[in-house]
Short mmCIF file of C-alpha atoms in Angstrom, two decimals:
data_model
loop_
_atom_site.label_atom_id
_atom_site.label_comp_id
_atom_site.label_asym_id
_atom_site.label_seq_id
_atom_site.Cartn_x
_atom_site.Cartn_y
_atom_site.Cartn_z
CA ASN A 1 0.00 0.00 0.00
CA ALA A 2 1.40 3.37 -1.03
CA GLY A 3 -0.41 5.43 1.66
CA VAL A 4 0.54 9.08 1.19
CA THR A 5 2.89 9.90 -1.67
CA GLN A 6 4.65 13.24 -2.01
CA THR A 7 6.70 14.55 -4.88
CA PRO A 8 9.37 15.70 -5.22
CA LYS A 9 11.50 14.43 -2.33
CA PHE A 10 14.12 17.14 -2.74
CA GLN A 11 14.07 20.54 -4.42
CA VAL A 12 16.32 23.57 -4.63
CA LEU A 13 14.75 26.82 -5.76
CA LYS A 14 16.07 30.28 -6.37
CA THR A 15 14.39 33.17 -4.59
CA GLY A 16 11.33 34.26 -6.54
CA GLN A 17 10.81 30.96 -8.35
CA SER A 18 7.53 29.12 -8.06
CA MET A 19 6.78 25.44 -7.62
CA THR A 20 4.03 23.04 -6.69
CA LEU A 21 4.40 20.19 -4.22
CA GLN A 22 2.19 17.25 -5.08
CA CYS A 23 0.48 14.92 -2.63
CA ALA A 24 -1.77 11.94 -3.21
CA GLN A 25 -3.32 9.41 -0.83
CA ASP A 26 -4.91 6.07 -1.65
CA MET A 27 -6.70 5.45 1.66
CA ASN A 28 -9.96 7.18 0.71
CA HIS A 29 -9.41 9.72 3.48
CA ASN A 30 -11.57 12.81 3.66
CA SER A 31 -9.08 15.18 5.28
CA MET A 32 -5.68 16.24 4.05
CA TYR A 33 -3.05 18.58 5.47
CA TRP A 34 0.19 20.36 4.65
CA TYR A 35 2.76 20.95 7.39
CA ARG A 36 6.22 22.42 7.48
CA GLN A 37 8.88 21.30 9.96
CA ASP A 38 11.74 23.51 11.02
CA PRO A 39 14.44 22.71 13.60
CA GLY A 40 13.17 23.34 17.13
CA MET A 41 9.72 24.39 15.91
CA GLY A 42 7.84 21.15 15.51
CA LEU A 43 5.37 20.68 12.69
CA ARG A 44 3.26 23.72 11.84
CA LEU A 45 0.03 23.49 9.88
CA ILE A 46 0.04 25.50 6.65
CA TYR A 47 -3.33 24.59 5.12
CA TYR A 48 -5.82 21.81 5.49
CA SER A 49 -8.76 20.40 3.57
CA ALA A 50 -11.57 18.90 5.58
CA SER A 51 -13.12 17.32 2.53
CA GLU A 52 -13.03 17.46 -1.23
CA GLY A 53 -13.81 20.97 -2.38
CA THR A 54 -12.86 22.78 0.84
CA THR A 55 -9.61 24.30 2.04
CA ASP A 56 -8.75 26.40 5.08
CA LYS A 57 -5.76 28.24 6.45
CA GLY A 58 -3.70 26.78 9.23
CA GLU A 59 -1.15 28.40 11.47
CA VAL A 60 1.35 29.62 8.82
CA PRO A 61 -0.44 30.10 5.45
CA ASN A 62 1.34 33.23 4.18
CA GLY A 63 3.24 32.66 0.95
CA TYR A 64 1.38 29.45 0.09
CA ASN A 65 -1.69 28.38 -1.83
CA VAL A 66 -3.36 24.98 -2.01
CA SER A 67 -5.69 23.06 -4.27
CA ARG A 68 -7.76 20.03 -3.36
CA LEU A 69 -7.91 18.65 -6.86
CA ASN A 70 -10.07 15.66 -5.93
CA LYS A 71 -10.46 13.37 -2.95
CA ARG A 72 -7.02 11.84 -3.51
CA GLU A 73 -4.87 14.86 -4.30
CA PHE A 74 -3.91 17.99 -2.37
CA SER A 75 -1.21 20.26 -3.80
CA LEU A 76 0.78 23.08 -2.20
CA ARG A 77 2.05 25.96 -4.30
CA LEU A 78 4.76 28.48 -3.56
CA GLU A 79 4.17 31.39 -5.89
CA SER A 80 7.39 33.30 -5.16
CA ALA A 81 9.78 31.31 -3.02
CA ALA A 82 11.69 33.02 -0.22
CA PRO A 83 14.64 31.74 1.85
CA SER A 84 12.30 31.67 4.89
CA GLN A 85 10.40 28.89 3.15
CA THR A 86 13.40 26.57 3.34
CA SER A 87 11.98 23.68 5.31
CA VAL A 88 10.80 20.10 5.24
CA TYR A 89 7.23 19.86 4.02
CA PHE A 90 4.92 17.00 4.98
CA CYS A 91 1.59 16.13 3.54
CA ALA A 92 -0.78 14.10 5.70
CA SER A 93 -4.25 12.62 5.52
CA SER A 94 -6.79 11.28 7.98
CA GLU A 95 -10.21 9.67 7.79
CA GLU A 96 -11.84 12.79 9.06
CA LYS A 97 -10.78 15.76 11.09
CA GLY A 98 -7.84 15.81 13.45
CA ASN A 99 -9.21 13.45 16.07
CA THR A 100 -8.12 10.41 14.12
CA GLU A 101 -4.69 9.12 13.18
CA ALA A 102 -2.86 11.16 10.57
CA PHE A 103 -0.73 9.36 8.00
CA PHE A 104 2.21 11.30 6.63
CA GLY A 105 4.07 11.30 3.35
CA GLN A 106 7.85 10.95 3.33
CA GLY A 107 8.41 14.69 3.14
CA THR A 108 9.88 17.17 0.68
CA ARG A 109 13.14 18.84 1.59
CA LEU A 110 13.01 22.30 0.04
CA THR A 111 15.92 24.73 -0.03
CA VAL A 112 15.45 28.28 -1.29
CA VAL A 113 18.67 30.07 -2.13
CA ARG B 1 4.17 30.55 25.78
CA LYS B 2 4.03 27.78 23.16
CA GLU B 3 0.72 25.94 22.88
CA VAL B 4 2.41 22.58 23.32
CA GLU B 5 5.70 22.38 25.15
CA GLN B 6 8.09 19.49 25.45
CA ASP B 7 11.53 19.08 26.93
CA PRO B 8 13.71 18.85 23.80
CA GLY B 9 16.23 16.56 25.48
CA PRO B 10 18.18 14.74 24.32
CA PHE B 11 17.62 11.93 26.74
CA ASN B 12 20.54 9.49 26.70
CA VAL B 13 19.66 6.22 28.42
CA PRO B 14 21.12 2.69 28.50
CA GLU B 15 19.24 -0.28 27.14
CA GLY B 16 16.75 -1.58 29.64
CA ALA B 17 16.18 1.77 31.31
CA THR B 18 12.83 3.35 31.99
CA VAL B 19 12.40 6.85 30.62
CA ALA B 20 9.55 9.34 30.89
CA PHE B 21 8.66 12.29 28.68
CA ASN B 22 6.38 15.11 29.65
CA CYS B 23 4.31 17.51 27.63
CA THR B 24 2.19 20.49 28.67
CA TYR B 25 -0.50 22.21 26.63
CA SER B 26 -2.01 25.64 27.08
CA ASN B 27 -5.57 25.27 25.73
CA SER B 28 -7.82 23.80 28.40
CA ALA B 29 -10.45 23.06 25.74
CA SER B 30 -8.15 20.66 23.88
CA GLN B 31 -9.95 17.51 22.89
CA SER B 32 -7.61 14.82 21.63
CA PHE B 33 -4.07 13.84 22.49
CA PHE B 34 -1.49 11.68 20.80
CA TRP B 35 2.13 10.65 20.87
CA TYR B 36 3.86 10.32 17.50
CA ARG B 37 7.31 8.95 16.84
CA GLN B 38 9.65 10.39 14.23
CA ASP B 39 12.85 8.69 13.16
CA CYS B 40 15.72 10.77 11.81
CA ARG B 41 14.83 12.27 8.43
CA LYS B 42 11.58 10.30 8.28
CA GLU B 43 7.92 11.15 8.56
CA PRO B 44 6.06 11.12 11.90
CA LYS B 45 4.04 8.00 12.71
CA LEU B 46 1.40 7.49 15.36
CA LEU B 47 2.74 5.77 18.45
CA MET B 48 -0.41 5.88 20.54
CA SER B 49 -3.46 7.92 21.40
CA VAL B 50 -3.76 9.23 24.95
CA TYR B 51 -6.98 8.70 26.87
CA SER B 52 -8.15 10.28 30.10
CA SER B 53 -8.04 6.93 31.86
CA GLY B 54 -4.49 6.33 30.73
CA ASN B 55 -3.51 3.59 28.33
CA GLU B 56 -0.78 1.08 27.80
CA ASP B 57 0.63 -0.58 24.70
CA GLY B 58 3.33 -3.10 25.53
CA ARG B 59 6.27 -1.20 26.99
CA PHE B 60 4.63 2.18 26.44
CA THR B 61 2.24 3.90 28.83
CA ALA B 62 0.55 7.23 28.20
CA GLN B 63 -1.17 9.35 30.81
CA LEU B 64 -3.32 12.47 30.56
CA ASN B 65 -3.96 14.92 33.38
CA ARG B 66 -6.57 17.39 32.18
CA ALA B 67 -6.54 19.41 35.40
CA SER B 68 -2.83 20.10 35.06
CA GLN B 69 -2.93 20.11 31.23
CA TYR B 70 -0.16 17.58 31.16
CA ILE B 71 0.56 14.47 29.10
CA SER B 72 3.22 11.90 29.73
CA LEU B 73 4.80 8.96 27.95
CA LEU B 74 6.63 6.23 29.84
CA ILE B 75 8.88 3.76 28.05
CA ARG B 76 9.94 0.70 30.00
CA ASP B 77 12.82 -1.65 29.16
CA SER B 78 14.20 0.70 26.49
CA LYS B 79 15.48 -0.86 23.27
CA LEU B 80 18.04 0.50 20.83
CA SER B 81 15.20 0.73 18.32
CA ASP B 82 13.36 3.20 20.57
CA SER B 83 15.89 5.88 19.62
CA ALA B 84 13.82 8.56 17.90
CA THR B 85 12.10 11.87 18.46
CA TYR B 86 8.77 11.69 20.28
CA LEU B 87 6.18 14.29 19.37
CA CYS B 88 3.33 15.32 21.64
CA VAL B 89 0.21 16.23 19.63
CA VAL B 90 -2.91 18.05 20.79
CA THR B 91 -6.08 18.91 18.87
CA ASP B 92 -8.69 21.49 19.78
CA THR B 93 -12.41 20.92 20.24
CA GLY B 94 -13.04 21.58 16.56
CA GLY B 95 -10.63 18.83 15.72
CA PHE B 96 -8.73 20.67 13.04
CA LYS B 97 -6.26 22.77 14.89
CA THR B 98 -3.68 20.11 15.51
CA ILE B 99 -0.64 21.36 17.35
CA PHE B 100 2.61 19.43 17.39
CA GLY B 101 5.20 19.87 20.08
CA ALA B 102 8.77 20.38 18.94
CA GLY B 103 9.64 16.86 20.08
CA THR B 104 11.85 15.12 22.61
CA ARG B 105 14.89 13.27 21.32
CA LEU B 106 15.74 9.91 22.83
CA PHE B 107 18.99 8.03 22.37
CA VAL B 108 19.17 4.51 23.74
CA LYS B 109 22.74 3.22 24.09
CA ALA B 110 23.97 -0.36 24.26
#
């Protein structure tokens, strides 16, 4: 079982470039999430999608946009990358909202130079 | 004050030791509580949920004290394979605002 698949695994961007992080889950989960993880900060929620067709801001949404393309896919877009967005990004999904186990993708290590 | 606070460690313990991690949370209305485990450069994975009555899973015991807004994780008979970062996770009453602690690093030595 693939679970949650993220692409790419690694990326280096120049300041001002844009990119989209892709995420897909095959567990028929309703809810999907994007987190970033920085040293000493823990995981911080960027955006989430409670169900297909809905998205909401999390704790640190500035500089990001998301699209819930269908039930399986939830993408994260950086329109104009900044060095402060250097981080490890994790996509996650759960059956419903945050009271149930979240399954994470393997992460995307993004460096903005 | 951070919403979820953990001692970052690291905790260095010998095999067979018992080790306890603590976590405090600031929102008294928090609804659900979890411990996740994260290996180096890997994704977090659920270790166990934390219930008000306390719960045990093999060598792992989790406790919740709502009055003190405090969660704990006890690991007995530590194994080398327990070396990881342990993340305390709290969700609010709406269920969407999920807050992760920064994690506690554990190193178990032979």
